[in-house]
Coordinates of C-alpha atoms in Angstrom, one line a residue:
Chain U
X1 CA 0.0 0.0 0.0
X2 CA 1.5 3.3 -0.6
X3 CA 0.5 6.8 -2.1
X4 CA 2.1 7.5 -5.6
X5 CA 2.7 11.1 -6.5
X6 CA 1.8 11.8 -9.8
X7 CA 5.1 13.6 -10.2
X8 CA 6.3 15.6 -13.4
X9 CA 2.6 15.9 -14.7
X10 CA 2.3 19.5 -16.0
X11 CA 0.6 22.0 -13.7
X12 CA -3.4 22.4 -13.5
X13 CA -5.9 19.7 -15.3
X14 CA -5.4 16.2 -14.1
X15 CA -1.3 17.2 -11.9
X16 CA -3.6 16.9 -9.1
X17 CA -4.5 13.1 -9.7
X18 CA -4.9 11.0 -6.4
X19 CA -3.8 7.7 -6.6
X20 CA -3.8 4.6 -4.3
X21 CA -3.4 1.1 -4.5
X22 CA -5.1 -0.8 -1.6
X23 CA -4.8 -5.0 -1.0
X24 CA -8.2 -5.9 1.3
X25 CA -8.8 -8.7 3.1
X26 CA -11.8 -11.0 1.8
X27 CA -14.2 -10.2 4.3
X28 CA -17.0 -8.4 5.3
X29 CA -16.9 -4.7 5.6
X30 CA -13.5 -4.5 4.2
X31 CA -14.5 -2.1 1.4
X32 CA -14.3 0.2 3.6
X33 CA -10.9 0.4 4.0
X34 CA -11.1 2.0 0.9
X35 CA -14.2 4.3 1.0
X36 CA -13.7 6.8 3.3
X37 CA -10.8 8.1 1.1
X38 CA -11.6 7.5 -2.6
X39 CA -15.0 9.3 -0.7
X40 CA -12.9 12.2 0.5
X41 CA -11.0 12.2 -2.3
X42 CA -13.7 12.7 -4.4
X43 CA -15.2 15.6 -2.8
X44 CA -11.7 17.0 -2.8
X45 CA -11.6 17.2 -6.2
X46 CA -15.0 18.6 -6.6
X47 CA -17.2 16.0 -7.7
X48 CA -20.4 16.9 -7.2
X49 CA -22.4 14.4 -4.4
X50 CA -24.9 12.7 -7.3
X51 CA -21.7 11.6 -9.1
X52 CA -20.0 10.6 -5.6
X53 CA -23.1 8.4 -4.9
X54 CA -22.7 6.6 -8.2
X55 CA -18.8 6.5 -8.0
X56 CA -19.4 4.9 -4.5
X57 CA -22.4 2.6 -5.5
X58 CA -20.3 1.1 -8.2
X59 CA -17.0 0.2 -6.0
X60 CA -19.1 -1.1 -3.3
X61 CA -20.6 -3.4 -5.4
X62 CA -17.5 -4.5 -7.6
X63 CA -15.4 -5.0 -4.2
X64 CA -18.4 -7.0 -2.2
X65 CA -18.0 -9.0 -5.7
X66 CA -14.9 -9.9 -5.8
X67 CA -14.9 -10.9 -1.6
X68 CA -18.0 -12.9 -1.9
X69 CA -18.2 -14.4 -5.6
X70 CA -14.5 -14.0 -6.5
X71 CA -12.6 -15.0 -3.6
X72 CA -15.8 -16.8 -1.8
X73 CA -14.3 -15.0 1.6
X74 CA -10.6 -17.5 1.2
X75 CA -8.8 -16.2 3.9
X76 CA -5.5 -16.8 1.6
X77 CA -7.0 -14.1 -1.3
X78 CA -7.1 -10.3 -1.2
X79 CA -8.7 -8.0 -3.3
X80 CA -6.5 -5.5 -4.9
X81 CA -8.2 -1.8 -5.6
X82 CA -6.0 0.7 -7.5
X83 CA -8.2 4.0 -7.3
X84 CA -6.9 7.2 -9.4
X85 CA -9.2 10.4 -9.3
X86 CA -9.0 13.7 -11.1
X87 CA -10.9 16.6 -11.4
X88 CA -11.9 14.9 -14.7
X89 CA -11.9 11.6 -14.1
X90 CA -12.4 8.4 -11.7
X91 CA -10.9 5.4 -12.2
X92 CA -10.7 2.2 -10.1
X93 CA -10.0 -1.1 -10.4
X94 CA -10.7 -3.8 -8.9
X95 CA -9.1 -7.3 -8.9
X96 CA -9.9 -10.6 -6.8
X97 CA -8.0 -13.8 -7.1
X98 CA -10.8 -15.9 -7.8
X99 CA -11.2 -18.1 -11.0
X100 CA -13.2 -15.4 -12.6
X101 CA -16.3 -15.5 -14.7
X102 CA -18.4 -14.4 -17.4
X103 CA -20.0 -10.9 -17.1
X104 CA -22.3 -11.7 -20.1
X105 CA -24.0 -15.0 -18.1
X106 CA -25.4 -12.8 -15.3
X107 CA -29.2 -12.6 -16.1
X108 CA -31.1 -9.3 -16.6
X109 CA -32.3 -8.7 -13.1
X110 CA -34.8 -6.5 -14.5
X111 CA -36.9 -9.3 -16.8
X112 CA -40.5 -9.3 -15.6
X113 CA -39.5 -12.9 -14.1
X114 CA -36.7 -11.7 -12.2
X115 CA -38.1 -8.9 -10.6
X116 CA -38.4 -10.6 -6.8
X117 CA -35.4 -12.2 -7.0
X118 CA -33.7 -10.9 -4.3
X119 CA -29.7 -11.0 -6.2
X120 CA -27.9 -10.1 -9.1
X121 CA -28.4 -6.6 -8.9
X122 CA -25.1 -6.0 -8.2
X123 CA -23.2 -5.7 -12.1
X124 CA -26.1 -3.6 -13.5
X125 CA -25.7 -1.2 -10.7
X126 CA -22.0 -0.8 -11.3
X127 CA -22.6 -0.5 -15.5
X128 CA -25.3 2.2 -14.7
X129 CA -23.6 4.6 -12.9
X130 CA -20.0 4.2 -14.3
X131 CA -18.3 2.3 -17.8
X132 CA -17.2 -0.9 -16.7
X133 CA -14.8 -3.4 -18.0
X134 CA -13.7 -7.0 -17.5
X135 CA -10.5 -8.9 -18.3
X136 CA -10.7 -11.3 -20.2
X137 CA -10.1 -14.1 -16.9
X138 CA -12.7 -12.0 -15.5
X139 CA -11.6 -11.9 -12.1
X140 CA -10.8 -8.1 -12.5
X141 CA -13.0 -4.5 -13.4
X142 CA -12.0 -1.5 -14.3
X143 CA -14.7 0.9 -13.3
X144 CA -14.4 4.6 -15.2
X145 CA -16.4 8.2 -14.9
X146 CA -15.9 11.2 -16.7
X147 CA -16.5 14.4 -16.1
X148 CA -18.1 16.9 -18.5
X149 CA -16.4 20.0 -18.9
X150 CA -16.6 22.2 -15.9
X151 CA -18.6 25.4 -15.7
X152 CA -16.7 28.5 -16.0
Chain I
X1 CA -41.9 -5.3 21.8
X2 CA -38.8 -6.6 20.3
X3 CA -35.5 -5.0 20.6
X4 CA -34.4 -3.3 17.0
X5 CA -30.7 -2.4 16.4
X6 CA -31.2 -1.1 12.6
X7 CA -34.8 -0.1 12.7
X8 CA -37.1 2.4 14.6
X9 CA -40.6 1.0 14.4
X10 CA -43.7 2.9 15.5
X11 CA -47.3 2.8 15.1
X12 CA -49.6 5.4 12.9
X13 CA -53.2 3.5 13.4
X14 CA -52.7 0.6 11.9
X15 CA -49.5 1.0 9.6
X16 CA -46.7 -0.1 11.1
X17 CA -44.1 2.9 10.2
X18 CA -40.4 1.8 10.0
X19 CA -37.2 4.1 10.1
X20 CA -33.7 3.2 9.3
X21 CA -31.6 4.1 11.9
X22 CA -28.2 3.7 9.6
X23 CA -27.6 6.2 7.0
X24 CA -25.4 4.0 5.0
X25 CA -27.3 0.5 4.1
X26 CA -24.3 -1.4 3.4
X27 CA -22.5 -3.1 5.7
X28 CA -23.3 -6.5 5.1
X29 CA -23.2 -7.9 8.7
X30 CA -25.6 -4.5 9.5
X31 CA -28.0 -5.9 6.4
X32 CA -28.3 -9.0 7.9
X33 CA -29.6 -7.9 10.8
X34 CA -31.8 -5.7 9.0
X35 CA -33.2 -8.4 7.0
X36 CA -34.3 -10.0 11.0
X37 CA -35.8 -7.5 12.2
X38 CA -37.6 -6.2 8.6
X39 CA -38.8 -10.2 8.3
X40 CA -39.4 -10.3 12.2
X41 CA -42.3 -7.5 11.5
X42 CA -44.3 -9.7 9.6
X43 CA -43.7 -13.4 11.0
X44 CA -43.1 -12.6 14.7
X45 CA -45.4 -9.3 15.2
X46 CA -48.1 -10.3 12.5
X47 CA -47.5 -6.7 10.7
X48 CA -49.7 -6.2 7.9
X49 CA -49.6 -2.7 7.2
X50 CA -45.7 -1.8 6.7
X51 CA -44.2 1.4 5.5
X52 CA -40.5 1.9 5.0
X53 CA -39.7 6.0 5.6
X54 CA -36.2 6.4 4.0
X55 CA -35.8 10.3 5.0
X56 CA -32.4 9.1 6.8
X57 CA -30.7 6.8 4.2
X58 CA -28.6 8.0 2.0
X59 CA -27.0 4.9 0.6
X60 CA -28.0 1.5 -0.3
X61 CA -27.1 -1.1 -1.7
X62 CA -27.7 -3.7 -3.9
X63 CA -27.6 -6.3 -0.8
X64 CA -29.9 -4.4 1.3
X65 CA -32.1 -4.4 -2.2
X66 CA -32.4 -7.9 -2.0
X67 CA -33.6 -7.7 1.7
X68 CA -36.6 -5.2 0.2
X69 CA -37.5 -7.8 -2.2
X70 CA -37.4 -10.4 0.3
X71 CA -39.6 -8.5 2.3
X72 CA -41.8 -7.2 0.0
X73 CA -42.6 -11.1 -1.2
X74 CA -43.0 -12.4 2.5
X75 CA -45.4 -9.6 3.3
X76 CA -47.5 -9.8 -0.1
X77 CA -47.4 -14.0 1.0
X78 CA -49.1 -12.6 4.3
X79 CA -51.5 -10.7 2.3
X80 CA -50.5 -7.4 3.8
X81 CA -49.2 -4.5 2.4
X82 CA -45.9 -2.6 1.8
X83 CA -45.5 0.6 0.9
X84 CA -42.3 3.1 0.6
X85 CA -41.4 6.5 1.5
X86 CA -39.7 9.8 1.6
X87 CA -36.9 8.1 -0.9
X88 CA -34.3 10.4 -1.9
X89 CA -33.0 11.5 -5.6
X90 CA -30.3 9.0 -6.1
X91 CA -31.8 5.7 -4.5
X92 CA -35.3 6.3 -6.7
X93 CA -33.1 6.1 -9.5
X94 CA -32.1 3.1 -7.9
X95 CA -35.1 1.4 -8.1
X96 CA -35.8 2.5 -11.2
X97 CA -32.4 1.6 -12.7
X98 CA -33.6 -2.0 -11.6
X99 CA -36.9 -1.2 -12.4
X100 CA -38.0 -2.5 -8.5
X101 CA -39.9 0.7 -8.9
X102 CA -42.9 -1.7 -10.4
X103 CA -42.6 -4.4 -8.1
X104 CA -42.4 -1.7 -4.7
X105 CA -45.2 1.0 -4.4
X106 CA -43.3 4.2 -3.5
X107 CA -45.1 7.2 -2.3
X108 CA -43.8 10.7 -1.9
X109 CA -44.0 11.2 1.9
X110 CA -45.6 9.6 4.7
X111 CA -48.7 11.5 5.2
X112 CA -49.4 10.2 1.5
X113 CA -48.2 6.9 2.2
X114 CA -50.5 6.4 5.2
X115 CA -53.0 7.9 3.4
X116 CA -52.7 5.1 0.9
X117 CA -53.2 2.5 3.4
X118 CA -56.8 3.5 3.8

């Protein structure tokens, strides 16, 4: 774990860029470990709170992912989150050591027949509020947001 | 009356009217226990008239979802009635992201809400 300066990026745009690399446990509640600072980080750079609540929705769910599906809570696997964040963009990516799987065979939670079931809400969630993308093992998402250009 | 950790449950008539007490729905040993108490209403306490005010949550997610749903079905099984309140911006887009806006009935606040029940 350690904080990387973004050194020798040119002043103003993204020179500011946060960036941390985290290695979590598989267990409950780890996430936040991460949370409270990509949270603050965000605010930091002045994302405003809808996009926070999407930025945050989506990490929760890939992390409690990879813990619960990926790494089915092995004591012997972390989860690795590398989290980058700009004025213009978030970026984090999260990585389990599980066997992976196929993003494509999750059903559409919202078909009129799975409505009520109570799962598999999670990877829609995370493609709603942010671009998402799987490699190819599919034991690892990147999760990406943009920003518009600012006002002013 | 049973003990609640996650919930505040009072009585408006009839309707059972629930408050979160966590902000953040997400901790998953928190949603658990949620899911107790929420279920408790209807098998232990014979609730029939339930209403879920979320004026202090602003986060959920998708495994407290699934304890809604669950919830939602148990109570409809007990032919009684849910219904859902004082939901802010981002978690009605939520619902409707998952389209669980169909399956719950959401009102505006709880006056209409209890109105509803009527």
């Amino acid at each position: 774990m350690g904080t990387h300066a973004a050194a020798g990026e040119p002043a103003g745009g993204s020179a500011d860029e946060w960036r941390r690399d985290y290695e979590l446990p598989s267990e409950r509640g780890s996430s936040r470990l991460v949370m409270d600072e990509l949270l603050e980080q965000l605010g930091v750079h002045g994302w405003p709170p809808s996009d926070i609540f999407g930025i945050h929705l989506a990490t929760e769910e890939a992390i409690v992912n990879a813990i619960v599906h990926g790494n089915k809570f092995d004591p012997a696997k972390t989860v690795r989150v590398a989290c980058a964040v700009s004025q213009d963009r978030a970026r984090i990516e999260v990585t389990d050591d599980g066997a992976g799987f196929d993003p494509a065979s999750v059903p559409d939670c919202t078909l009129e027949e799975r409505l009520e079931v109570p799962s598999g809400r999670g990877v829609m969630l995370m493609r709603s509020f942010m671009a998402i993308a799987y490699n190819a093992r599919g034991n690892g998402v990147v999760l990406e947001k943009r920003r518009g250009p600012l006002p002013g | 009356m049973t003990a609640h950790r996650r919930i505040d449950a009072s009585k408006i008539g009839d309707v059972t009217v629930v408050r979160f007490v966590d902000k953040k729905i997400l901790d998953e040993a928190s949603i658990q226990e949620l899911g107790v108490e929420l279920f408790g209403l209807v098998e232990q306490l014979n609730r029939r008239s339930i209403l879920l005010n979320f004026a202090n949550v602003e986060f959920l997610s998708s495994a407290a979802l699934g304890k809604l749903i669950t919830l939602d079905r148990k109570v409809k099984a007990a032919k009684g009635r849910l219904k859902m309140s004082n939901i802010r911006p981002e978690i009605l887009e939520v619902f409707q992201i998952t389209k669980l806006n169909k399956v719950f009935d959401i009102r505006k606040d709880e006056a209409e809400a209890i109105a509803a029940f009527q």
